mmCIF file of C-alpha atoms in Angstrom:
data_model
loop_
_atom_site.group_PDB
_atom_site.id
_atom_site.type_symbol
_atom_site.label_atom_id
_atom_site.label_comp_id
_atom_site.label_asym_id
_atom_site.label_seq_id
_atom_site.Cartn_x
_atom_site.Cartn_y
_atom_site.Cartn_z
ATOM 1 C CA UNK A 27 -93.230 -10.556 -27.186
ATOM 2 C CA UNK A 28 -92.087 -7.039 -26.875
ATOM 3 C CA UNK A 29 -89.999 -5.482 -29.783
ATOM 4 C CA UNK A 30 -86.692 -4.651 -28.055
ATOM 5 C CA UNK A 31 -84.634 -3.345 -30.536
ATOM 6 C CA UNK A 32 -87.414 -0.892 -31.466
ATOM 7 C CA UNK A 33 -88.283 0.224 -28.244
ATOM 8 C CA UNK A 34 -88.090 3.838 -26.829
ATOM 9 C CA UNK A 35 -85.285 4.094 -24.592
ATOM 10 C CA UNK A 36 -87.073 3.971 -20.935
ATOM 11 C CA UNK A 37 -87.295 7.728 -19.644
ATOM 12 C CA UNK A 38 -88.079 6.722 -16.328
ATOM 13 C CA UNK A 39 -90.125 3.967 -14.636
ATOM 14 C CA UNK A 40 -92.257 6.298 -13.279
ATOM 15 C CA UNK A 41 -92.334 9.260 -15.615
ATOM 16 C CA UNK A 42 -93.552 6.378 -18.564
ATOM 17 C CA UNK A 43 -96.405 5.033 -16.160
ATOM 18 C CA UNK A 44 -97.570 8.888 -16.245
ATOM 19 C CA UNK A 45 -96.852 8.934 -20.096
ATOM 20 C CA UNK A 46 -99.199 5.748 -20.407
ATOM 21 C CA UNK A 47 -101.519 7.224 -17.263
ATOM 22 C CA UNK A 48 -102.408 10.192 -19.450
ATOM 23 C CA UNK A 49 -102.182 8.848 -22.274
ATOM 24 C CA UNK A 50 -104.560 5.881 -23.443
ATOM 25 C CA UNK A 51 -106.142 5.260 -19.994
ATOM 26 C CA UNK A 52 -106.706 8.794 -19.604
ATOM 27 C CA UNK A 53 -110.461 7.715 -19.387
ATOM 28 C CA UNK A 54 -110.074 5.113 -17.172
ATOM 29 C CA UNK A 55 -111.539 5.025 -13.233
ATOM 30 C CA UNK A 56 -109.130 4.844 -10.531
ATOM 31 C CA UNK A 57 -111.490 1.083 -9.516
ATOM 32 C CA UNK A 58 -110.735 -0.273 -12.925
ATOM 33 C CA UNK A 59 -107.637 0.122 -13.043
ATOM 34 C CA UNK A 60 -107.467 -1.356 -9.111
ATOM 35 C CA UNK A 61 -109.471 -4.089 -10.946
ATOM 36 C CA UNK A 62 -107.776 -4.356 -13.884
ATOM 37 C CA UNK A 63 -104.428 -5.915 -11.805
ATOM 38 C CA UNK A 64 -106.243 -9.327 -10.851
ATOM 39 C CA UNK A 65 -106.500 -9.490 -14.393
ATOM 40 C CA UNK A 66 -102.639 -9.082 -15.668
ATOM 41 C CA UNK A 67 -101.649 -11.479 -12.745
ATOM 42 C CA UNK A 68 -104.009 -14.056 -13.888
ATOM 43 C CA UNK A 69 -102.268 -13.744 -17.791
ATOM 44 C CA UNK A 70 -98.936 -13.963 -15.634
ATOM 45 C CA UNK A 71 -99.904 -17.200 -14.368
ATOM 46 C CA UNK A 72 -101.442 -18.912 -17.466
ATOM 47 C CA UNK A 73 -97.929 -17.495 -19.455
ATOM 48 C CA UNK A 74 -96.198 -19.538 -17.061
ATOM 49 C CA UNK A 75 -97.808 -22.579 -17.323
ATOM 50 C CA UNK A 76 -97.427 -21.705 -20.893
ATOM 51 C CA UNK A 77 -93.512 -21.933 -20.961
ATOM 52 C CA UNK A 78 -93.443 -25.073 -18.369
ATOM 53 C CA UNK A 79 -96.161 -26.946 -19.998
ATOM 54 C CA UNK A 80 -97.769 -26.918 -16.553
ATOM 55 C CA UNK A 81 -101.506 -27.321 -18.886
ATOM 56 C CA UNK A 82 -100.840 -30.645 -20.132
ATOM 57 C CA UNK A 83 -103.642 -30.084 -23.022
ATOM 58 C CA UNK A 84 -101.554 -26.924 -24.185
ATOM 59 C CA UNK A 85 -98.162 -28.218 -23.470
ATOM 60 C CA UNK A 86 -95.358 -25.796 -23.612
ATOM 61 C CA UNK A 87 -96.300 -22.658 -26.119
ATOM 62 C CA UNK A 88 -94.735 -19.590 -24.706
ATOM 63 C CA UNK A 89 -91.112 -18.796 -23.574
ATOM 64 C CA UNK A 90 -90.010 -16.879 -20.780
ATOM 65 C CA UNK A 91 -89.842 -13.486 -22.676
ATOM 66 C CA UNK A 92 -93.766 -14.219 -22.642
ATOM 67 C CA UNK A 93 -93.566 -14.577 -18.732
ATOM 68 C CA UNK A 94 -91.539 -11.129 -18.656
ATOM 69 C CA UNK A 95 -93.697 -9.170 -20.503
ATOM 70 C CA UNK A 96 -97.334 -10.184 -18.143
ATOM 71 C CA UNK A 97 -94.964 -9.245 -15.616
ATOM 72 C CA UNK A 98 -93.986 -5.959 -16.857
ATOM 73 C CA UNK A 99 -97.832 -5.671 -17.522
ATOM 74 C CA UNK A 100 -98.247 -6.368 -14.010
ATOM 75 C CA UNK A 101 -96.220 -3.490 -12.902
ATOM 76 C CA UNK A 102 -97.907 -1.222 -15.101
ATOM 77 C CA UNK A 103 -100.992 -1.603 -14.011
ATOM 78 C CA UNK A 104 -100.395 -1.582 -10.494
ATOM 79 C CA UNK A 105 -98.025 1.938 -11.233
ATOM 80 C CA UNK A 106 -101.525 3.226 -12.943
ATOM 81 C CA UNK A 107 -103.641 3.372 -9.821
ATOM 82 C CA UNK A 108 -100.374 4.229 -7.557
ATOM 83 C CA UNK A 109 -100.105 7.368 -9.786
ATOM 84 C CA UNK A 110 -103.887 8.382 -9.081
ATOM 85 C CA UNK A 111 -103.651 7.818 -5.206
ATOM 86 C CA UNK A 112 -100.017 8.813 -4.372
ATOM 87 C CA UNK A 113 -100.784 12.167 -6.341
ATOM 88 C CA UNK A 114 -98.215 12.068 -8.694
ATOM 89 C CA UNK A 115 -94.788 10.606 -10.399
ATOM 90 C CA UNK A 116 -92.391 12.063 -7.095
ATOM 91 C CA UNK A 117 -94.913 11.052 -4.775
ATOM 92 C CA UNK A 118 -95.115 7.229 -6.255
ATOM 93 C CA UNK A 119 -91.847 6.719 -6.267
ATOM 94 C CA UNK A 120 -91.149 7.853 -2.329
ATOM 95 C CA UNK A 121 -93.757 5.658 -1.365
ATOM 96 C CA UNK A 122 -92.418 3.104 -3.231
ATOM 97 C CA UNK A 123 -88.731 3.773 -1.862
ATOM 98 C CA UNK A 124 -90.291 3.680 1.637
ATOM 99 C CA UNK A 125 -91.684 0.127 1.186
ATOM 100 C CA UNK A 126 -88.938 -1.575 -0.798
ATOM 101 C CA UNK A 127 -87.041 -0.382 2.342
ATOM 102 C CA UNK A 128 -89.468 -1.584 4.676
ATOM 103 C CA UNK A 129 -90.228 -5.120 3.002
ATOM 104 C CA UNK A 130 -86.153 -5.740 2.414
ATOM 105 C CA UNK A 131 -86.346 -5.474 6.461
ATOM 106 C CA UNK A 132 -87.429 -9.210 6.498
ATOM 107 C CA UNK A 133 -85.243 -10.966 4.565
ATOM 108 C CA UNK A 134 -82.846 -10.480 7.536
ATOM 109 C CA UNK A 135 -82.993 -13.016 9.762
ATOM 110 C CA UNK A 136 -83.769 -12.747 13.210
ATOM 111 C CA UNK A 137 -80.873 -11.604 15.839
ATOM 112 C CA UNK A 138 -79.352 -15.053 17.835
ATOM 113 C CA UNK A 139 -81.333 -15.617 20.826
ATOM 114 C CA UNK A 140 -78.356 -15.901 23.169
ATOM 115 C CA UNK A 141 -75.366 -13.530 23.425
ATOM 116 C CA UNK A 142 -75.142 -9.745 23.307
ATOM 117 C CA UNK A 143 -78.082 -7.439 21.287
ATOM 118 C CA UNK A 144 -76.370 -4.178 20.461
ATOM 119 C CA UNK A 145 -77.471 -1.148 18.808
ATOM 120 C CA UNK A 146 -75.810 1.152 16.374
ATOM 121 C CA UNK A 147 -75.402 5.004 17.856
ATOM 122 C CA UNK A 148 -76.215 7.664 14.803
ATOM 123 C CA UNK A 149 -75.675 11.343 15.518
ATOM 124 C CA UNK A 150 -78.578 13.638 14.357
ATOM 125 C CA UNK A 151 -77.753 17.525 13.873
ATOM 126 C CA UNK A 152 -80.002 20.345 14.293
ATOM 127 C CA UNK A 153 -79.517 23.786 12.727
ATOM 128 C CA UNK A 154 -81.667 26.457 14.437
ATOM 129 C CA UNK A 155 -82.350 30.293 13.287
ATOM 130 C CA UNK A 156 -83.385 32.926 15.349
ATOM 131 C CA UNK A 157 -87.120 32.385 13.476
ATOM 132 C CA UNK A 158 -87.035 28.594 15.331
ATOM 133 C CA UNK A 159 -86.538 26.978 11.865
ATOM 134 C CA UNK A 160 -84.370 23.803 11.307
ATOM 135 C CA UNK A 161 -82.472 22.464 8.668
ATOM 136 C CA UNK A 162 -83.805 19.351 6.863
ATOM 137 C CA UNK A 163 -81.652 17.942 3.766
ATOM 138 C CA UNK A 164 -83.472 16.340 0.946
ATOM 139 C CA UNK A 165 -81.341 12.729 0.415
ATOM 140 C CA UNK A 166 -80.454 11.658 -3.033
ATOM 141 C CA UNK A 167 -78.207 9.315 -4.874
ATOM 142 C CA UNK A 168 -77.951 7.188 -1.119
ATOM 143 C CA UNK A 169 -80.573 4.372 -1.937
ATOM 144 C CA UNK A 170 -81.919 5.371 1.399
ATOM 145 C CA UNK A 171 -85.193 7.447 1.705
ATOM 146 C CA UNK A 172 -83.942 9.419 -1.237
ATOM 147 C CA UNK A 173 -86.431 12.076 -1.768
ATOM 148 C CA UNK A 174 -86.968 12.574 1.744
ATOM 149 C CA UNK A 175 -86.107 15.166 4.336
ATOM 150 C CA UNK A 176 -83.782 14.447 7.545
ATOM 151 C CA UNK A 177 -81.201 16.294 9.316
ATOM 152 C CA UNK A 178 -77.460 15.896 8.869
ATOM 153 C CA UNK A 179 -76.604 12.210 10.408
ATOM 154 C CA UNK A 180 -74.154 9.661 9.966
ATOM 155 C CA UNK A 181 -72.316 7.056 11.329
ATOM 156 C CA UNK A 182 -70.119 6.969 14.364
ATOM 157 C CA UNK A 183 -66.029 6.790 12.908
ATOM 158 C CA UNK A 184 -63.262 4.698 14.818
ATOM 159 C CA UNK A 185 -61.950 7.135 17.712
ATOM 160 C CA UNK A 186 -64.911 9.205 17.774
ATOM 161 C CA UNK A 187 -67.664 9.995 20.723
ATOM 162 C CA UNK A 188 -71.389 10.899 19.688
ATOM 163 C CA UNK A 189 -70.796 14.387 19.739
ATOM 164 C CA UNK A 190 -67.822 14.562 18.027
ATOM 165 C CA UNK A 191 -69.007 12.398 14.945
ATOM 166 C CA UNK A 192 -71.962 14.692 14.992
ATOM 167 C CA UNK A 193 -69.911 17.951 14.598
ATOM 168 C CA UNK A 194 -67.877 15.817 11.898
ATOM 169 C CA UNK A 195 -70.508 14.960 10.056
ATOM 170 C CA UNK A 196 -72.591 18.832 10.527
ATOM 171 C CA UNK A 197 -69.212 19.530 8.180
ATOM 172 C CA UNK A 198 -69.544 17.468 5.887
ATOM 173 C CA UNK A 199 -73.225 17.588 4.898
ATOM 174 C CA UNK A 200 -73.995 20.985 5.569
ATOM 175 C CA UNK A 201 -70.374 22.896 5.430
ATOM 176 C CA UNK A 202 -70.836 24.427 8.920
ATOM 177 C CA UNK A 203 -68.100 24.431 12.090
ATOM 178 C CA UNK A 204 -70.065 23.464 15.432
ATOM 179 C CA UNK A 205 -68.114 23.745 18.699
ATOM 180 C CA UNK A 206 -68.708 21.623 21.476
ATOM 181 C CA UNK A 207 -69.662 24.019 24.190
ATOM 182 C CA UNK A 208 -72.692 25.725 21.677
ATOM 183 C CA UNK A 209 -73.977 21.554 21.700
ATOM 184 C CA UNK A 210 -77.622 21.086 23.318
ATOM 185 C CA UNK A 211 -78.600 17.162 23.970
ATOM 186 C CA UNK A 212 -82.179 17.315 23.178
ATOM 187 C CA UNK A 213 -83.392 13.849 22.231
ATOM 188 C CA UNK A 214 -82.514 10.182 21.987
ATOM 189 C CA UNK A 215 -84.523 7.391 19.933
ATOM 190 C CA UNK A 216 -83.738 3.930 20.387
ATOM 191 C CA UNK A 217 -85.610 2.654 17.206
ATOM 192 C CA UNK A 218 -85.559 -0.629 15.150
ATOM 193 C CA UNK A 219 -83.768 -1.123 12.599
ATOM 194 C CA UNK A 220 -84.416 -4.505 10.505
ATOM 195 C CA UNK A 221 -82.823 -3.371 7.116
ATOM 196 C CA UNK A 222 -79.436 -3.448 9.229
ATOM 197 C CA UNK A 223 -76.787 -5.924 8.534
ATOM 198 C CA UNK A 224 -75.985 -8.754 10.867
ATOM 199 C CA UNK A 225 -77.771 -9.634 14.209
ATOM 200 C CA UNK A 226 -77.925 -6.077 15.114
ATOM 201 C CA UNK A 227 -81.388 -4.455 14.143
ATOM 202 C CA UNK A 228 -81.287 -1.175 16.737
ATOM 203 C CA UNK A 229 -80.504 2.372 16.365
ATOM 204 C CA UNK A 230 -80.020 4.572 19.266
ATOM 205 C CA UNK A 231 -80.206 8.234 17.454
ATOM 206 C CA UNK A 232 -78.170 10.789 19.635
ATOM 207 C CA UNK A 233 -79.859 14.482 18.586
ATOM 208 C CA UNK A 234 -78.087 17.996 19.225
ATOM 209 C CA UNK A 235 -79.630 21.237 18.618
ATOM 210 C CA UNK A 236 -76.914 23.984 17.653
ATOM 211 C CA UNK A 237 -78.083 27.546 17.899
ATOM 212 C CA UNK A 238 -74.114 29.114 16.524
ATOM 213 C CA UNK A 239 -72.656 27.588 13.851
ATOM 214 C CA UNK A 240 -69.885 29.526 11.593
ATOM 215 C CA UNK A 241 -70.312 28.932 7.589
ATOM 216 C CA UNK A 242 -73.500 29.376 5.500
ATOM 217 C CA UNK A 243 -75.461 25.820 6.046
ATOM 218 C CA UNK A 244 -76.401 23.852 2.598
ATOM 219 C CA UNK A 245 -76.188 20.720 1.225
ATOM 220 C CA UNK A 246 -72.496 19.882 0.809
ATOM 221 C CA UNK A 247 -72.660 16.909 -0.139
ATOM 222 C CA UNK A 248 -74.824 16.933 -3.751
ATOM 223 C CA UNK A 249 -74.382 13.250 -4.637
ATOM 224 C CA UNK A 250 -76.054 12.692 -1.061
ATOM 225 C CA UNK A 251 -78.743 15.466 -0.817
ATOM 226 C CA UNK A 252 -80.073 17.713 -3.515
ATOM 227 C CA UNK A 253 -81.052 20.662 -1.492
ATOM 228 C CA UNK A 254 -81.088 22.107 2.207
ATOM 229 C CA UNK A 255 -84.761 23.535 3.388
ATOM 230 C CA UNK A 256 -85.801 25.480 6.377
ATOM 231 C CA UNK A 257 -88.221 23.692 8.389
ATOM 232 C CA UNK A 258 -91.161 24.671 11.630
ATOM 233 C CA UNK A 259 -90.398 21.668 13.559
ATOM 234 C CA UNK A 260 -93.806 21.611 15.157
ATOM 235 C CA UNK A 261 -95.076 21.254 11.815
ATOM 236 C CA UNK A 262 -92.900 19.609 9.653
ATOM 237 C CA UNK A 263 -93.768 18.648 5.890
ATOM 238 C CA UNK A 264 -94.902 15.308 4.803
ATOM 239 C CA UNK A 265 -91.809 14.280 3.022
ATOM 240 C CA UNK A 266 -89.825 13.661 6.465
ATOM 241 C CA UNK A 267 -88.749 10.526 7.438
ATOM 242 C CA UNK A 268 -91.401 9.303 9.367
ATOM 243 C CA UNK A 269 -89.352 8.303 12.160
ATOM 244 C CA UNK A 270 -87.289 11.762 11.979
ATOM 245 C CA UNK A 271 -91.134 13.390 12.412
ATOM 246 C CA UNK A 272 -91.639 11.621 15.618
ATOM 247 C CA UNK A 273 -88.803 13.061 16.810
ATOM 248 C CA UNK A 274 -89.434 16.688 16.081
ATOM 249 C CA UNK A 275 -92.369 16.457 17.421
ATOM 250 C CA UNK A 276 -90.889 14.590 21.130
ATOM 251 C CA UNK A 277 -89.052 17.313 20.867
ATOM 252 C CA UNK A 278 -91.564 20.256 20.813
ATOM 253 C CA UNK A 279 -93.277 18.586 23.671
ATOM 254 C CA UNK A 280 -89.731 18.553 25.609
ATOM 255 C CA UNK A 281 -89.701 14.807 25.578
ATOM 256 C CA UNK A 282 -85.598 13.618 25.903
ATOM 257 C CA UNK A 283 -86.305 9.881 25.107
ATOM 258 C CA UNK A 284 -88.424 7.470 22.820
ATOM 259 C CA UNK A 285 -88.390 4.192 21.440
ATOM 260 C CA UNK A 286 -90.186 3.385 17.810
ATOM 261 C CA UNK A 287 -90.533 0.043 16.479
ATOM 262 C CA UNK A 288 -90.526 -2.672 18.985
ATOM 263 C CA UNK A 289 -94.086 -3.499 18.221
#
């Protein structure tokens, strides 16, 4: 059982798999490691049967703080591997973020099968310089695809129209004043959404392209987004949201309208 009141305070879920990465299974193959997971679940099941006395010719000889550490063991050698083929500690943990966001989608249960089926509306904001870059912010701190790129978005507030919230929230997360008139419609997603709340899993994403803006555009918000990039649209970096991607490039091919999602 693991020595709590001795052990090093945790740095970092990720940045101790890379300690333990380098460190003693430096030597280690990327296979055996892949291998080596069948393994720690198989001690995770015989510590169970431990504590329940599942093997009557054992009966009951370990406890559940047993069970947690296989677990933990589990984890670790699954985050081993992950390391190796992500390319890294950041790059780990987005992918990870990306599942547990994807895989939370279907605990929700399905939408009734009579009655209305509505969609959310989100406002998207594009910044554009003279070179034809846009500006992407890098989320953090939202529990949402933190670590990834997107434009300024939100949420549509009581009273508001699509553009309006979009201007709003331009403000907010990247300290700029947008008029109305300088506004260019240039795309619409209707996407799903599963990870919603309630029987609505839909997002229609409204997305303007401002050319004039007055202010210097940066992340305004730093307990939402850590930094504000410059961005070639028809070649965006890896680390947007995938579904922001596809709409970049619709966009570059002068498509108004997609859909993403509905299988």
């Amino acid at each position: 059982m693991a020595d709590f009141e001795s052990a090093e305070p945790c740095r970092g879920f990720w940045d101790d798999a890379a300690r333990i990465r380098h460190g003693y299974l430096a030597d280690v193959t990327t296979q055996t490691l892949v291998l080596k997971i069948a393994e720690e679940v198989g001690e995770v099941a015989e510590a169970y049967l431990g504590m329940t006395g599942g093997n009557p010719r054992k009966g009951v000889h370990k406890d559940r703080f047993d069970v947690l550490d296989e677990l933990t063991d589990v984890m670790l050698a699954a985050a081993a591997p992950m390391l190796d083929l992500a390319g890294g500690t950041e790059q780990a943990e987005r992918h990870m973020a990306g599942r547990l966001g994807f895989v939370s989608g279907r605990e929700v249960a399905d939408p009734p099968s009579g009655g209305w089926y509505g969609s959310f509306v989100a406002p998207h904001v594009l910044l554009r310089r003279e070179d034809g870059k846009v500006m992407m912010l890098r989320r953090a701190g939202t529990g949402y695809r933190d670590g990834w790129l997107a434009p300024p978005a939100g949420r549509i507030e009581p009273g508001e129209d699509v553009l309006t919230a979009a201007i709003r929230e331009a403000a907010e997360e990247a300290g700029v004043r947008l008029r109305r008139e300088d506004a260019q419609f240039v795309h619409v997603m209707h996407r799903t959404a599963r990870t919603l709340p309630g029987p609505c899993h839909a997002i229609s994403d409204f997305w303007f392209r401002f050319d004039h803006w007055e202010g210097e555009p940066h992340a305004a918000e730093p307990d939402k987004a850590s930094e504000a990039l410059w961005i070639d649209p028809a070649s965006p970096p890896d680390d947007v949201i995938p579904h922001c991607a596809l709409v970049l490039a619709a966009i570059t091919r002068g498509e108004p309208f997609t859909v993403h999602g509905w299988g």
